[in-house]
Short mmCIF file of C-alpha atoms and ligand atoms in Angstrom, two decimals:
data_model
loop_
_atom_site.label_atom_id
_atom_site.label_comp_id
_atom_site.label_asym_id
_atom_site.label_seq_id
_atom_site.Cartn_x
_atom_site.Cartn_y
_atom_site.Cartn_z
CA UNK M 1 -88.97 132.86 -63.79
CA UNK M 2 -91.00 133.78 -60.75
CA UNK M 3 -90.94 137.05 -60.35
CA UNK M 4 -89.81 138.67 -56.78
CA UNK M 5 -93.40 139.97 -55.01
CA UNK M 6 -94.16 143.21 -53.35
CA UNK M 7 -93.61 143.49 -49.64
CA UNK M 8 -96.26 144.15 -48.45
CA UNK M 9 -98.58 140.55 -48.96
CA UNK M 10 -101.19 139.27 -47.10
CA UNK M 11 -100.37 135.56 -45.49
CA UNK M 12 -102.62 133.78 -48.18
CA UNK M 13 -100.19 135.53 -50.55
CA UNK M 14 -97.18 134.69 -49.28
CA UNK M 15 -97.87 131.13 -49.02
CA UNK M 16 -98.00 131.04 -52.75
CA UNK M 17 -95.02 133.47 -53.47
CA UNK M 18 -92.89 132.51 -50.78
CA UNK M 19 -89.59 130.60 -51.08
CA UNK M 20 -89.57 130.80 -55.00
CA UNK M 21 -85.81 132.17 -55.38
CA UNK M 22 -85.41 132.35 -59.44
CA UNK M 23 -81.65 130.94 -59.35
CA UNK M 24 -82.87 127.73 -57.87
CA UNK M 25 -86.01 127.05 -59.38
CA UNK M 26 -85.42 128.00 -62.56
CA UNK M 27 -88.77 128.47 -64.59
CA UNK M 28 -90.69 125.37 -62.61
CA UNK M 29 -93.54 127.06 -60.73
CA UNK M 30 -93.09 124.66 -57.41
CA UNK M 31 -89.28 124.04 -56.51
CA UNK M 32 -88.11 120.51 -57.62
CA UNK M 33 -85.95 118.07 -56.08
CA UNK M 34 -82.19 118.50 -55.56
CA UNK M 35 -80.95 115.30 -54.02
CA UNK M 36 -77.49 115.68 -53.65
CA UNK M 37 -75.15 114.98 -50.99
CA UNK M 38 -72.09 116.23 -53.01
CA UNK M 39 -71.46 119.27 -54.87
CA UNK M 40 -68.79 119.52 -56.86
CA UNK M 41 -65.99 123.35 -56.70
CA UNK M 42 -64.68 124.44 -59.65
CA UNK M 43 -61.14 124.07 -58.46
CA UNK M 44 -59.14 123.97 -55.55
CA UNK M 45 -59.41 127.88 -55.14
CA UNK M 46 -63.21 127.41 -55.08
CA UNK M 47 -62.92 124.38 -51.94
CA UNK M 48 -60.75 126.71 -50.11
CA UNK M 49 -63.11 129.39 -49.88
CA UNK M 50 -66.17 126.83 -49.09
CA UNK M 51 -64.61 126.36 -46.14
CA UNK M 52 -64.87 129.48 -45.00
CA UNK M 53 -68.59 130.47 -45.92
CA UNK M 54 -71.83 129.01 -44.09
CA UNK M 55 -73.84 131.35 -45.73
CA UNK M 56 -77.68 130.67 -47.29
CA UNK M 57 -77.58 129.29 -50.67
CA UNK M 58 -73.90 128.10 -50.68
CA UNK M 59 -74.15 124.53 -51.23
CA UNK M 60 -70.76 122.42 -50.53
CA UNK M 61 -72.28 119.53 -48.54
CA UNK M 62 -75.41 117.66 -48.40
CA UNK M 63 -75.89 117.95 -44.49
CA UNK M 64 -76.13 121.69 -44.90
CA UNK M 65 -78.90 121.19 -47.26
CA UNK M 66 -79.53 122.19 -50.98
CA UNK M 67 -81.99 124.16 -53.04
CA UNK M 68 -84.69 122.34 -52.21
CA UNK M 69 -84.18 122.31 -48.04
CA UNK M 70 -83.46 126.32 -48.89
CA UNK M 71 -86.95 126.93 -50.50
CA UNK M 72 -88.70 125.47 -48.00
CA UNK M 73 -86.55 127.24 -45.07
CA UNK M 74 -87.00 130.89 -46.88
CA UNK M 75 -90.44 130.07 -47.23
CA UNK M 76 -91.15 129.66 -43.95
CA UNK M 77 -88.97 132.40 -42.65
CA UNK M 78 -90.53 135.11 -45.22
CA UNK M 79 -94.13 133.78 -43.96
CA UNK M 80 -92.92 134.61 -40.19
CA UNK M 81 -92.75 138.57 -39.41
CA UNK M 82 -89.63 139.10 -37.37
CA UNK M 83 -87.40 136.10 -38.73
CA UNK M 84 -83.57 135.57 -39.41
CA UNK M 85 -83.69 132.24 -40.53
CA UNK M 86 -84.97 128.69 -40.48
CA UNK M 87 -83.63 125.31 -39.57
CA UNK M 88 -85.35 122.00 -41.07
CA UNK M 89 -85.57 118.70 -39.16
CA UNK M 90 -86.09 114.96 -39.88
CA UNK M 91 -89.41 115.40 -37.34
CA UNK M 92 -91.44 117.38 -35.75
CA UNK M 93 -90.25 116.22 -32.82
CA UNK M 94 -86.55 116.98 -33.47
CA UNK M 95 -87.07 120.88 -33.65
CA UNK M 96 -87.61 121.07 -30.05
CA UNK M 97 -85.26 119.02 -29.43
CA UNK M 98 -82.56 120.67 -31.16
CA UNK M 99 -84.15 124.71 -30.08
CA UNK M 100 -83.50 123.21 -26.78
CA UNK M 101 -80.43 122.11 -26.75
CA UNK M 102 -78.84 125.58 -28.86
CA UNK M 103 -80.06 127.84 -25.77
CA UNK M 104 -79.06 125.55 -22.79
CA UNK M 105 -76.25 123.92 -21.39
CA UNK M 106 -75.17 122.50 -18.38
CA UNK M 107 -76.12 124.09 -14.61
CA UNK M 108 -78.91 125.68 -16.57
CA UNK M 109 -82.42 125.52 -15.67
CA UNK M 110 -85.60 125.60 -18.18
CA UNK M 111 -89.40 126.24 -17.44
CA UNK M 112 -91.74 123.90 -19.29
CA UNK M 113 -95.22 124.97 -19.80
CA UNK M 114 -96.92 121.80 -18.31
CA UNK M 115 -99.77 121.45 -20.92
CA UNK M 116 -96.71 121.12 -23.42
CA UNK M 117 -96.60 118.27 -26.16
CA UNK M 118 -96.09 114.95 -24.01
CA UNK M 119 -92.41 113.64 -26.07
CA UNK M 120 -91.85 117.55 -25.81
CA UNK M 121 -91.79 117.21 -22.21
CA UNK M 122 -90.04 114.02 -22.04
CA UNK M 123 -87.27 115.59 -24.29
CA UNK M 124 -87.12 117.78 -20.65
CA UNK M 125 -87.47 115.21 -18.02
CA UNK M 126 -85.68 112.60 -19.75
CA UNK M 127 -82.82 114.00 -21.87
CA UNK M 128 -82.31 117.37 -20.80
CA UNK M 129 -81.70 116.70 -17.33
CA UNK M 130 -79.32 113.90 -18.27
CA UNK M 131 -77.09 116.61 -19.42
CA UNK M 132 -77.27 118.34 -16.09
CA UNK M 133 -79.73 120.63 -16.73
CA UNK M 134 -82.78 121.06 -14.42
CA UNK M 135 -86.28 121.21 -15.46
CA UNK M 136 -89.23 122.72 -13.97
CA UNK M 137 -92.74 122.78 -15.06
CA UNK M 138 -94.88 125.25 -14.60
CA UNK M 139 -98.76 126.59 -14.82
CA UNK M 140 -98.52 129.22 -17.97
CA UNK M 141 -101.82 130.91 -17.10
CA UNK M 142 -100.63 131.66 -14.28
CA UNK M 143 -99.29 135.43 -14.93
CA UNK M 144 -98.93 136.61 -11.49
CA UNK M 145 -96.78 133.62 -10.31
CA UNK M 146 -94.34 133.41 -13.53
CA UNK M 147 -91.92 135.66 -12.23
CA UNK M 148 -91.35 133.30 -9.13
CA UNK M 149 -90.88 130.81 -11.53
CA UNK M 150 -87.77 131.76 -12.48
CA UNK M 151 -85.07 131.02 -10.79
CA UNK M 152 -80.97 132.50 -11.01
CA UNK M 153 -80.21 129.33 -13.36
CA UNK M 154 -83.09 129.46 -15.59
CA UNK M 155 -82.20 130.34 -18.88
CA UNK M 156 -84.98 129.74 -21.24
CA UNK M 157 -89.26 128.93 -21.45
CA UNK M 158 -90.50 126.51 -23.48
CA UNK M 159 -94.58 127.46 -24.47
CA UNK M 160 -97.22 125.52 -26.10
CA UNK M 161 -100.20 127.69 -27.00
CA UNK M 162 -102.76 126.09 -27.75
CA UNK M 163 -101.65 123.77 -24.89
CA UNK M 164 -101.88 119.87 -26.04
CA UNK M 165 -104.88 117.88 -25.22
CA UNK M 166 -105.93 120.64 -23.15
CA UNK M 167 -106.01 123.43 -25.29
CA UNK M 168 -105.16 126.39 -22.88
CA UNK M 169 -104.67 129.52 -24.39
CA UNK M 170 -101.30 131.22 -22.71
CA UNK M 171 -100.84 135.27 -23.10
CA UNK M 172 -97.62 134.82 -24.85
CA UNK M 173 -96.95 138.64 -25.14
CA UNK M 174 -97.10 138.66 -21.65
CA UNK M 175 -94.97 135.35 -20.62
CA UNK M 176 -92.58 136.43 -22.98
CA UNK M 177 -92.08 140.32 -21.81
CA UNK M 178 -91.25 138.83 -18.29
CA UNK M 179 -89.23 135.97 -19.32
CA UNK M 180 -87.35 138.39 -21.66
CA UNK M 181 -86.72 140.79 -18.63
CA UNK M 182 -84.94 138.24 -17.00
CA UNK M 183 -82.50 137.41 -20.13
CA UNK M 184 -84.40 134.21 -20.72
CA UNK M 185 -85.18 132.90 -24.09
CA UNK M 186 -88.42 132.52 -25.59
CA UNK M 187 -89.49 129.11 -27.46
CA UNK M 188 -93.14 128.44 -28.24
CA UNK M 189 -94.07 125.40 -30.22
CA UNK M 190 -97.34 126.83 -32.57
CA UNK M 191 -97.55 123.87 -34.63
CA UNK M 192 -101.85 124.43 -33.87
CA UNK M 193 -101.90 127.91 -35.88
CA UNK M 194 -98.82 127.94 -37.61
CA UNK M 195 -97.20 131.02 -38.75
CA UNK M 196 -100.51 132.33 -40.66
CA UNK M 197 -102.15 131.77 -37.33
CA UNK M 198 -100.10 133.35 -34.91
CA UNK M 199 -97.08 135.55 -35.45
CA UNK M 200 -94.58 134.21 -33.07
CA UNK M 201 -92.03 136.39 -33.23
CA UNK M 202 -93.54 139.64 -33.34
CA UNK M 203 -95.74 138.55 -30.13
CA UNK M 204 -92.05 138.55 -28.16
CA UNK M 205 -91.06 134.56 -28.91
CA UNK M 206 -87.46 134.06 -29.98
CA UNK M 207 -87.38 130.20 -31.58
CA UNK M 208 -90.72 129.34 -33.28
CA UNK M 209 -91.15 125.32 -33.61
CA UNK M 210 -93.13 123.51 -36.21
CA UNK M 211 -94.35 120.07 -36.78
CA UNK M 212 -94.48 120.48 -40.30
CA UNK M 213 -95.82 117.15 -40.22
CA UNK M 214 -98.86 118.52 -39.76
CA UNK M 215 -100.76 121.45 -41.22
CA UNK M 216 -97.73 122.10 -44.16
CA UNK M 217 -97.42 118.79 -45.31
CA UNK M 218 -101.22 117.87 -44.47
CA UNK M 219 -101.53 114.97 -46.17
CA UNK M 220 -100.05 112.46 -43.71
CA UNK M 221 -97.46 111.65 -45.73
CA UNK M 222 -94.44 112.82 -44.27
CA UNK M 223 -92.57 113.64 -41.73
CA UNK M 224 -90.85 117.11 -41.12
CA UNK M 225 -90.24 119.82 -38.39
CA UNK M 226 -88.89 123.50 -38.21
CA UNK M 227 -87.61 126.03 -36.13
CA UNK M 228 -87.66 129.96 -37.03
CA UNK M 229 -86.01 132.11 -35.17
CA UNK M 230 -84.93 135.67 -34.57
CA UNK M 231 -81.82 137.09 -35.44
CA UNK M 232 -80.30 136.73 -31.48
CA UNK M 233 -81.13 133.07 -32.07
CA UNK M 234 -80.97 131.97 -34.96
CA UNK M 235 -77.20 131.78 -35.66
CA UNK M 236 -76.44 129.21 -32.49
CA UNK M 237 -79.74 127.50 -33.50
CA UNK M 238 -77.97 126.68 -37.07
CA UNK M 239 -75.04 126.06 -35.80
CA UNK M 240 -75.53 123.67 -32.88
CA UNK M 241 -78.17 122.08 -35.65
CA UNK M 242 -75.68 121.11 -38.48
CA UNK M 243 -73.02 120.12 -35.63
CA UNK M 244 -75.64 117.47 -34.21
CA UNK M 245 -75.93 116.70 -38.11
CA UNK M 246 -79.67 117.44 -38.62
CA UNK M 247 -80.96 118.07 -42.27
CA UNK M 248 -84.67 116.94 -43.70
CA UNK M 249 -84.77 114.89 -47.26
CA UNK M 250 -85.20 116.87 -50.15
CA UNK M 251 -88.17 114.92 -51.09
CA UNK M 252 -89.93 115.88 -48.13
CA UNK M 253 -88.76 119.02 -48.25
CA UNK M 254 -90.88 119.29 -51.80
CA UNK M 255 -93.54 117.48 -50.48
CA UNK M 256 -93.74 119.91 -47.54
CA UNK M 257 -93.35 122.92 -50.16
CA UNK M 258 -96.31 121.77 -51.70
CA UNK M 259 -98.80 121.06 -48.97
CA UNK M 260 -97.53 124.97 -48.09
CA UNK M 261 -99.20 126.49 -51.25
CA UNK M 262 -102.72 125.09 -50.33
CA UNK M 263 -102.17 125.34 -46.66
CA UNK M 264 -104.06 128.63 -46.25
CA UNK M 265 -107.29 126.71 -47.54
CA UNK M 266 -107.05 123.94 -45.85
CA UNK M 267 -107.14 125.30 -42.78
CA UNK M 268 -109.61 127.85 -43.46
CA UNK M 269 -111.99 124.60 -44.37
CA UNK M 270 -110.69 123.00 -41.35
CA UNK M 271 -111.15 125.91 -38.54
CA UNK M 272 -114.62 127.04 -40.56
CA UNK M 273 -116.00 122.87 -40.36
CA UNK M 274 -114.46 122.63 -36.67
CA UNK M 275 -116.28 125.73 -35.37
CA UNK M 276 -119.46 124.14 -36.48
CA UNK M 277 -118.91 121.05 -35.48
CA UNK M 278 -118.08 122.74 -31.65
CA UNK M 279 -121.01 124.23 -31.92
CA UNK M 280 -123.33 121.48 -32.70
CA UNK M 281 -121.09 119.13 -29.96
CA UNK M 282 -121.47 122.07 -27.48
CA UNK M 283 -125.39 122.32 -27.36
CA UNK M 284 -125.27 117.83 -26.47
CA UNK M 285 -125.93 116.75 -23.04
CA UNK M 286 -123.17 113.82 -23.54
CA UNK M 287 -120.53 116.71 -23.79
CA UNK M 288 -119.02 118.58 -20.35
CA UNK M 289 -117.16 120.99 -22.38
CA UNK M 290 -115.61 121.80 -25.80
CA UNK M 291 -111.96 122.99 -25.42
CA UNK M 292 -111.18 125.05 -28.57
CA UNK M 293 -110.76 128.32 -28.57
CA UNK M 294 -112.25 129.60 -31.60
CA UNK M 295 -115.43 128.86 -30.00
CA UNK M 296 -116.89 132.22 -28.54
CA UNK M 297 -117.10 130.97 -24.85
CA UNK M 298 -115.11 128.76 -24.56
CA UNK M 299 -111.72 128.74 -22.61
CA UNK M 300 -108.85 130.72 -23.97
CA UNK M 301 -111.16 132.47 -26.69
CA UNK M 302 -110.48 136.12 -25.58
CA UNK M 303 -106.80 135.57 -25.76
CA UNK M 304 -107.41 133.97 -29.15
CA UNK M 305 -109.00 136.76 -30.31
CA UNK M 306 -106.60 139.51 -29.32
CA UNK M 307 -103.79 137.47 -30.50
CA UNK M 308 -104.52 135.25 -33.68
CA UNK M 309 -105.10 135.36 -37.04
CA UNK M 310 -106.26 131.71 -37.33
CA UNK M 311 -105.75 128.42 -35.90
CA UNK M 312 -107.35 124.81 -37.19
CA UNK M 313 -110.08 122.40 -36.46
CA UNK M 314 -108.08 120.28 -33.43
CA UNK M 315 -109.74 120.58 -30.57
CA UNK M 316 -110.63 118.44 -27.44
CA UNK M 317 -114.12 117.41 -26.06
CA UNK M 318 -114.26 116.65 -22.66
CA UNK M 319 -117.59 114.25 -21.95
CA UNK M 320 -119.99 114.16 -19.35
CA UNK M 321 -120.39 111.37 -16.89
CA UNK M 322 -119.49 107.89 -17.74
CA UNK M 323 -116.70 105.96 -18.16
CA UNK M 324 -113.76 104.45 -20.10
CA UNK M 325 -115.74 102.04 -21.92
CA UNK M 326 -118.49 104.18 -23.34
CA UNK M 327 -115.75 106.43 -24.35
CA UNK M 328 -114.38 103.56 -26.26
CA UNK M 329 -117.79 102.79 -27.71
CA UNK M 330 -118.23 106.50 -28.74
CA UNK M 331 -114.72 106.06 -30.63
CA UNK M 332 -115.00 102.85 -32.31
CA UNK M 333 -118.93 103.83 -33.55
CA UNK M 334 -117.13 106.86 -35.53
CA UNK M 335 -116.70 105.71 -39.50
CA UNK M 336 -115.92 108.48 -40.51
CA UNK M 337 -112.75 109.56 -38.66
CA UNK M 338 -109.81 107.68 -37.75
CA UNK M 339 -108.21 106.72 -34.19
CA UNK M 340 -104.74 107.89 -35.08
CA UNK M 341 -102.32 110.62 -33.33
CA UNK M 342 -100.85 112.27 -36.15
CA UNK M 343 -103.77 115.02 -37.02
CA UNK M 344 -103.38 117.58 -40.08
CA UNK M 345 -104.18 115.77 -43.01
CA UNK M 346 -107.04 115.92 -44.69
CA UNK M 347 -108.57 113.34 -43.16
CA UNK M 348 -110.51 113.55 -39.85
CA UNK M 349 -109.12 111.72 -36.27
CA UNK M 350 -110.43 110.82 -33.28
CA UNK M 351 -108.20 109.52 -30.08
CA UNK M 352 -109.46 109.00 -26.57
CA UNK M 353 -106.89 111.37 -24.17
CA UNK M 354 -105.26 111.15 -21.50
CA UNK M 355 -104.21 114.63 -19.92
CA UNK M 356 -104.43 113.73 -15.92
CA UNK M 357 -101.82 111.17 -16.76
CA UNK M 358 -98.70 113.73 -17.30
CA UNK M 359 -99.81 117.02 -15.66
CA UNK M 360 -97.85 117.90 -12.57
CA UNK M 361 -98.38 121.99 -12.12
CA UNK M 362 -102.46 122.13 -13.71
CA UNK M 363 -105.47 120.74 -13.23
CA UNK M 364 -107.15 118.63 -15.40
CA UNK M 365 -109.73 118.69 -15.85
CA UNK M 366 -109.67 122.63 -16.86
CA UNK M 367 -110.89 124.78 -13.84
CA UNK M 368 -114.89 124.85 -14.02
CA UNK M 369 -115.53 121.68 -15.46
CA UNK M 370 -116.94 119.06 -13.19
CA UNK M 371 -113.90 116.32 -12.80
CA UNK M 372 -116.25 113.23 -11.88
CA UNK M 373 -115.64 111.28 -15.08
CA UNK M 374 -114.60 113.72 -16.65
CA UNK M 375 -113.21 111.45 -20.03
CA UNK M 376 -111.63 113.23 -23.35
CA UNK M 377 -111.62 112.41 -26.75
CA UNK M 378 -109.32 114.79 -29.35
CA UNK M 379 -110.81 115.94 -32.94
CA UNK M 380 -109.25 116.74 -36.10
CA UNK M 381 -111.54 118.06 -38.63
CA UNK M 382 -110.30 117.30 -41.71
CA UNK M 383 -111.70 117.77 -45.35
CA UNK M 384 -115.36 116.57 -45.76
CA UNK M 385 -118.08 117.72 -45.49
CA UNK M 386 -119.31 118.71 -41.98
CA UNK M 387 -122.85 117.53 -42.04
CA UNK M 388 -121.59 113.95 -42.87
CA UNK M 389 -118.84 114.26 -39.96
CA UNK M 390 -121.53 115.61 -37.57
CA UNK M 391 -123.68 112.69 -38.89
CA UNK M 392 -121.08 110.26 -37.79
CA UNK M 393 -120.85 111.54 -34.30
CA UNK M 394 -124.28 111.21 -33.80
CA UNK M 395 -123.91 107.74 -34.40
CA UNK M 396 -121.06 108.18 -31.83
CA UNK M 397 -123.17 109.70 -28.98
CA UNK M 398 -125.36 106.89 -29.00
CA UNK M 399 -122.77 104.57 -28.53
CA UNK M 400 -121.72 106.21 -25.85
CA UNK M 401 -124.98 106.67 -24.12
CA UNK M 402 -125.72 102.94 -24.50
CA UNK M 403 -125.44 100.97 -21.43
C1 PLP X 501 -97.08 116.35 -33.59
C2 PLP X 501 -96.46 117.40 -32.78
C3 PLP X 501 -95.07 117.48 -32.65
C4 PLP X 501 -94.13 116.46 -33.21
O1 PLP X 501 -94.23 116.26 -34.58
P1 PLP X 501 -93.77 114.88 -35.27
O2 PLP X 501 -93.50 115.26 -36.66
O3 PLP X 501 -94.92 113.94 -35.11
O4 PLP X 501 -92.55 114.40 -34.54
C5 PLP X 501 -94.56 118.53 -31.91
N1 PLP X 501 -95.35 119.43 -31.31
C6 PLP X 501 -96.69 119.37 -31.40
C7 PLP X 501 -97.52 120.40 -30.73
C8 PLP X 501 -97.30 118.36 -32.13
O5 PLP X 501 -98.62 118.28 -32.19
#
């Protein structure tokens, strides 16, 4: 049986112990699969009193999940300081979605951090407002101007820090101390770091969204998201969630339990190879500007600092001069990584970006960067070995600086 650990754990320790309740595991080490979507009462006594009880760990239906959606829920709530509880989702995409839509309703307004994920924000512009609820984006480094922001029918922030594409770091504490003054609630998306890379909820956030897609199932093999919350959120959270009928698969779920365990490695790998690999892309007269702010430097690092604990190799690199088709060159020379979207696994991407294209309230590019053809690519640092990856690139830059 696994036994219950201390309290006091370091992250790297919690991914292994966390979400290992004895009564559902029994003695495997990882949870197994429970597919089920019917459990059986003892007697009619038993159903009666079912009906009444929503609690964790009471299984009467599949949609409310099993023991298997459980583990991987109390896992990630135990690995977030500050949580009540977790709700799983069929994507990464859904947990927005469905933090979104337990906080608002309609006549209420919600601020959108404008470097947000790009379906995030079209969850905003194109659902959201559908419902009769207005949407307004806004510039989240801008501190001084927030509170101006918000207006008498705004009700809730969504943040994004790391920013997509752009890679902004926000000052969350901050953001969230003012938004919180005016009763709004606080929803960050910190699928870059993850839990063991930024504490959400102790740094003032309210819902905490996932793609577990990414760094907790990192092996691009499945599809998952999550929201944690705190405890003023997290019981309208579940329960707007299992009214819109969202649950995750059990088999993902075990899957995602999995990737957890080794999670804290694989990102160490990934930050540690991505770091050098800024570096080396940094010191190249083909690169404007490395956005990722580990890098002592560059933008966003001094927040990073005061703030995280970690974070992963994903970063953008915004080139100098030229144009769209020696970007394309650059990309198609690489061998090593893939043109995909999906990052997190444990093999490396590349993707030519397009920020300018959905920004309304920030520049692109970033303020102090020259903007005459000023073209992006994104990197994932996955697995290998970074002297092979920074071989490939060099391949890349000549590509790019044929003509
Ligand atoms: C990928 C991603 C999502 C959505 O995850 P999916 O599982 O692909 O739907 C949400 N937010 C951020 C920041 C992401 O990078």
């Amino acid at each position: 049986m696994a036994k219950q650990p201390p309290k006091d754990i370091a992250a790297a320790t919690r991914l292994v112990a966390a979400g290992r309740r004895p009564e559902w595991t029994g003695p495997a080490v990882n949870p197994p699969v429970w597919r089920a979507s019917t459990y059986l009462y003892e007697d009619s006594a038993a159903q009666e009193a079912g009906r009444h009880v929503n609690a964790d760990g009471l299984f009467h239906y599949g949609a409310r999940g099993g023991p298997t959606q459980w583990a991987l829920a109390d896992a990630l709530t135990e690995l977030e300081p500050g949580a009540a509880g977790t709700m799983l989702y069929p994507t990464g995409l859904a947990a927005p979605a469905m933090a979104l839509l337990s906080v608002l309703k309609a006549g209420d307004e919600v601020l959108v951090s404008d470097n947000s994920y790009d379906p995030s924000r079209n969850i905003a512009v194109h659902a959201l407002r559908d419902y009769g609820i207005t949407v307004r984006f806004f510039d989240p480094l801008d501190l001084a101007g927030f509170p101006a922001a918000i207006g008498d029918k705004t009700r809730a922030v969504l943040l994004e820090s790391p920013g997509s594409l752009s890679m902004e770091v926000c000052d969350v504490p901050a953001l969230a101390k003012a938004a919180k003054a005016r009763g709004l609630a606080v929803l960050l998306d910190n699928t870059w770091a993850g839990p063991t890379g930024f504490q959400a909820i102790r740094h003032g956030v309210d819902l905490s969204i996932l793609a577990l897609t990414k760094h907790v199932g990192g092996h691009s093999d499945l599809m998952l998201g999550s929201v944690t919350a705190n405890a003023q959120y997290y019981p309208r959270l579940r329960k707007r969630s299992l009214m819109l009928g969202q649950q995750a698969s059990p088999d993902d779920c075990a899957l995602a339990l999995r990737g957890l365990r080794t999670m804290g490695v694989r990102l160490e790998r990934s930050s540690v190879s991505g770091l050098a690999i800024a570096e080396w892309l940094e010191q190249r007269d083909e690169v404007a500007a490395v956005l990722f702010p580990m890098l002592p430097g560059a933008p966003g690092h001094d927040l990073w600092k005061r703030d995280f604990t970690g974070g992963c190799g994903l970063m953008t690199v915004v080139m100098a001069g030229r144009d769209a088709p020696a970007r394309d060159r650059l990309v198609d020379a690489l061998s090593l990584f893939g043109i995909a979207y999906s990052w997190g696994g444990f093999e490396s991407l590349v993707l030519g970006v397009h920020p300018e294209r959905d920004r309304t309230a920030m520049p692109w590019p970033p303020r102090g960067i020259d903007p005459a053809g000023a073209l992006a690519i994104r990197l994932w640092i996955g697995l290998e070995d970074p002297a092979d990856l920074i071989a490939d690139l060099e391949r890349g830059l000549a590509a790019w600086a044929q003509s």
